[in-house]
Structure formats: C-alpha cells, structure tokens
Amino acid sequence: ITTKAGVCLPGTIDYAGTKFTDIPTGFGAFAKVPANGIYQIIAFIGILELGIMKDNAYDSPGPGEFPGDFRNGALDFGWDSFSEGTKIRKRAIELNNGRAAMFGIMGLLMQDAINGEVYIGPFAE
C-alpha cells in the first residue's frame, strides 16, 4: 500500500542489485522478492511466535487471562486497573477492529487477484 501511494525505500533489497522500486505491488511481489528475503520474513515471524508473543499473562506460568493475552511485561497500559466491564468492552472493540481489518485486506487481495490492480483511494494516483 505504501509503494502504491508513492512511498519507496531508496537503495537495493539484495546484493544482486534488485531495487525496492523493482518489486511490484500485490501478489506479483512474491515472485520478485529474493528467496533469502522470504526466509528472513519467515524467521522473523517464527521468532515473534515462539519467543516474544506468548499467549500468557505477565508473571503467569499458565495461559493468559483470556485468549490473545499477549502481555509480556514490556508495555503496561494499565489493563489490570480496568473494571471487568471495561475489560470486556475493550476486548470486544479490539475483536471488531480485527474483523474489520481482515475484511479490508481480503478486499484488497481479491482486487489484486481479479484484475491485478489494487485501488486504495484517490491519494494513490
């Protein structure tokens, strides 16, 4: 989306000289990104999944307070100080935002799959 809006990183993505501007948007990017780049992305996601984004509450040996409880002590936004009603409301808001984001990205993926072009608004022209 940022590339489509005209924001590109300067320089090259690998030692072979592939520029960031040579990588297309959408599904076409998978064919152009070097294999080592794909491996690096997969390794980064694996590190996050196995080491950092644990589904448990801080200082808790077992599972978290609720599914998706990724508190790990790095940031504290005062979750424990909220009332139970506020916690339920905030979790419902977060779930709905996640659902809306999934529908949005699926719409962009379908546009790219159908006609090879992703329209993200007049500011991208």
mmCIF file of C-alpha atoms in Angstrom:
data_model
loop_
_atom_site.group_PDB
_atom_site.id
_atom_site.type_symbol
_atom_site.label_atom_id
_atom_site.label_comp_id
_atom_site.label_asym_id
_atom_site.label_seq_id
_atom_site.Cartn_x
_atom_site.Cartn_y
_atom_site.Cartn_z
ATOM 1 C CA ILE A 1 0.000 0.000 0.000
ATOM 2 C CA THR A 2 2.810 2.426 0.783
ATOM 3 C CA THR A 3 4.501 1.671 -2.533
ATOM 4 C CA LYS A 4 1.218 2.247 -4.359
ATOM 5 C CA ALA A 5 0.928 5.601 -2.563
ATOM 6 C CA GLY A 6 4.349 6.571 -3.921
ATOM 7 C CA VAL A 7 6.497 5.900 -0.861
ATOM 8 C CA CYS A 8 9.516 3.755 -1.788
ATOM 9 C CA LEU A 9 12.659 2.988 0.141
ATOM 10 C CA PRO A 10 15.882 4.062 -1.535
ATOM 11 C CA GLY A 11 18.595 1.591 -2.423
ATOM 12 C CA THR A 12 18.568 -2.122 -3.081
ATOM 13 C CA ILE A 13 16.859 -5.053 -1.394
ATOM 14 C CA ASP A 14 19.692 -7.549 -2.006
ATOM 15 C CA TYR A 15 23.332 -7.767 -3.098
ATOM 16 C CA ALA A 16 22.292 -8.670 -6.661
ATOM 17 C CA GLY A 17 21.084 -5.109 -7.156
ATOM 18 C CA THR A 18 17.301 -5.580 -7.002
ATOM 19 C CA LYS A 19 15.859 -2.184 -6.148
ATOM 20 C CA PHE A 20 12.832 -1.651 -3.951
ATOM 21 C CA THR A 21 11.191 0.082 -6.906
ATOM 22 C CA ASP A 22 11.565 -3.151 -8.931
ATOM 23 C CA ILE A 23 9.239 -5.012 -6.546
ATOM 24 C CA PRO A 24 5.617 -4.770 -7.768
ATOM 25 C CA THR A 25 2.598 -4.478 -5.533
ATOM 26 C CA GLY A 26 0.216 -7.316 -4.706
ATOM 27 C CA PHE A 27 0.826 -10.983 -5.399
ATOM 28 C CA GLY A 28 3.444 -10.125 -8.019
ATOM 29 C CA ALA A 29 5.829 -9.191 -5.212
ATOM 30 C CA PHE A 30 6.236 -12.831 -4.157
ATOM 31 C CA ALA A 31 7.911 -13.682 -7.455
ATOM 32 C CA LYS A 32 10.316 -10.734 -7.245
ATOM 33 C CA VAL A 33 11.432 -10.862 -3.604
ATOM 34 C CA PRO A 34 14.636 -12.934 -3.319
ATOM 35 C CA ALA A 35 14.389 -16.310 -1.556
ATOM 36 C CA ASN A 36 16.614 -15.121 1.285
ATOM 37 C CA GLY A 37 14.177 -12.263 1.889
ATOM 38 C CA ILE A 38 11.278 -14.694 2.174
ATOM 39 C CA TYR A 39 13.321 -16.848 4.580
ATOM 40 C CA GLN A 40 14.134 -13.760 6.640
ATOM 41 C CA ILE A 41 10.441 -12.837 6.896
ATOM 42 C CA ILE A 42 9.510 -16.389 7.930
ATOM 43 C CA ALA A 43 12.323 -16.468 10.525
ATOM 44 C CA PHE A 44 11.206 -13.115 11.966
ATOM 45 C CA ILE A 45 7.612 -14.332 12.286
ATOM 46 C CA GLY A 46 8.885 -17.557 13.910
ATOM 47 C CA ILE A 47 10.920 -15.608 16.467
ATOM 48 C CA LEU A 48 7.881 -13.493 17.324
ATOM 49 C CA GLU A 49 5.616 -16.537 17.632
ATOM 50 C CA LEU A 50 7.988 -18.701 19.658
ATOM 51 C CA GLY A 51 9.780 -16.138 21.782
ATOM 52 C CA ILE A 52 8.044 -12.814 22.197
ATOM 53 C CA MET A 53 4.314 -13.055 21.527
ATOM 54 C CA LYS A 54 3.477 -15.703 24.116
ATOM 55 C CA ASP A 55 -0.210 -16.197 24.835
ATOM 56 C CA ASN A 56 0.078 -15.757 28.589
ATOM 57 C CA ALA A 57 -0.190 -13.026 31.161
ATOM 58 C CA TYR A 58 2.923 -11.433 32.656
ATOM 59 C CA ASP A 59 4.378 -13.419 35.561
ATOM 60 C CA SER A 60 1.949 -16.251 34.927
ATOM 61 C CA PRO A 61 3.142 -19.825 34.383
ATOM 62 C CA GLY A 62 -0.020 -20.899 32.613
ATOM 63 C CA PRO A 63 -2.192 -19.495 29.883
ATOM 64 C CA GLY A 64 -3.267 -15.873 29.954
ATOM 65 C CA GLU A 65 -6.349 -14.294 31.414
ATOM 66 C CA PHE A 66 -8.106 -14.665 28.044
ATOM 67 C CA PRO A 67 -7.224 -15.951 24.542
ATOM 68 C CA GLY A 68 -4.891 -13.465 22.904
ATOM 69 C CA ASP A 69 -3.457 -12.172 26.196
ATOM 70 C CA PHE A 70 -0.005 -11.204 24.941
ATOM 71 C CA ARG A 71 1.120 -9.102 27.906
ATOM 72 C CA ASN A 72 4.787 -9.815 28.394
ATOM 73 C CA GLY A 73 5.847 -7.049 30.770
ATOM 74 C CA ALA A 74 7.325 -4.820 28.051
ATOM 75 C CA LEU A 75 4.415 -2.366 27.959
ATOM 76 C CA ASP A 76 1.786 -1.688 30.556
ATOM 77 C CA PHE A 77 -1.217 0.373 29.545
ATOM 78 C CA GLY A 78 -2.999 -0.193 32.863
ATOM 79 C CA TRP A 79 -5.039 -3.233 31.846
ATOM 80 C CA ASP A 80 -5.145 -4.560 35.411
ATOM 81 C CA SER A 81 -6.599 -1.267 36.685
ATOM 82 C CA PHE A 82 -9.717 -1.501 34.466
ATOM 83 C CA SER A 83 -13.022 -2.828 35.762
ATOM 84 C CA GLU A 84 -14.332 -6.124 34.397
ATOM 85 C CA GLY A 85 -16.971 -4.309 32.343
ATOM 86 C CA THR A 86 -14.355 -2.032 30.786
ATOM 87 C CA LYS A 87 -12.115 -5.013 30.007
ATOM 88 C CA ILE A 88 -14.975 -6.828 28.236
ATOM 89 C CA ARG A 89 -15.885 -3.687 26.268
ATOM 90 C CA LYS A 90 -12.268 -3.057 25.197
ATOM 91 C CA ARG A 91 -11.797 -6.691 24.155
ATOM 92 C CA ALA A 92 -14.997 -6.546 22.075
ATOM 93 C CA ILE A 93 -13.803 -3.337 20.393
ATOM 94 C CA GLU A 94 -10.440 -4.945 19.605
ATOM 95 C CA LEU A 95 -12.093 -8.066 18.171
ATOM 96 C CA ASN A 96 -14.348 -5.963 15.946
ATOM 97 C CA ASN A 97 -11.402 -3.854 14.738
ATOM 98 C CA GLY A 98 -9.529 -7.046 13.870
ATOM 99 C CA ARG A 99 -12.503 -8.385 11.949
ATOM 100 C CA ALA A 100 -12.836 -5.126 10.013
ATOM 101 C CA ALA A 101 -9.120 -5.208 9.178
ATOM 102 C CA MET A 102 -9.390 -8.795 7.926
ATOM 103 C CA PHE A 103 -12.302 -7.887 5.645
ATOM 104 C CA GLY A 104 -10.374 -4.866 4.368
ATOM 105 C CA ILE A 105 -7.248 -6.806 3.493
ATOM 106 C CA MET A 106 -9.329 -9.579 1.894
ATOM 107 C CA GLY A 107 -10.957 -6.952 -0.312
ATOM 108 C CA LEU A 108 -7.548 -5.674 -1.412
ATOM 109 C CA LEU A 109 -6.321 -9.216 -2.061
ATOM 110 C CA MET A 110 -9.391 -10.013 -4.145
ATOM 111 C CA GLN A 111 -8.957 -6.838 -6.210
ATOM 112 C CA ASP A 112 -5.364 -7.817 -6.906
ATOM 113 C CA ALA A 113 -6.280 -11.414 -7.740
ATOM 114 C CA ILE A 114 -9.128 -10.452 -10.083
ATOM 115 C CA ASN A 115 -7.675 -7.580 -12.092
ATOM 116 C CA GLY A 116 -4.068 -7.275 -10.929
ATOM 117 C CA GLU A 117 -4.563 -3.753 -9.647
ATOM 118 C CA VAL A 118 -5.269 -2.560 -6.109
ATOM 119 C CA TYR A 119 -7.213 0.660 -5.759
ATOM 120 C CA ILE A 120 -6.616 2.232 -2.361
ATOM 121 C CA GLY A 121 -8.061 5.667 -2.956
ATOM 122 C CA PRO A 122 -7.585 8.877 -4.890
ATOM 123 C CA PHE A 123 -4.455 9.778 -2.905
ATOM 124 C CA ALA A 124 -2.571 6.907 -4.579
ATOM 125 C CA GLU A 125 -2.949 8.219 -8.093
#
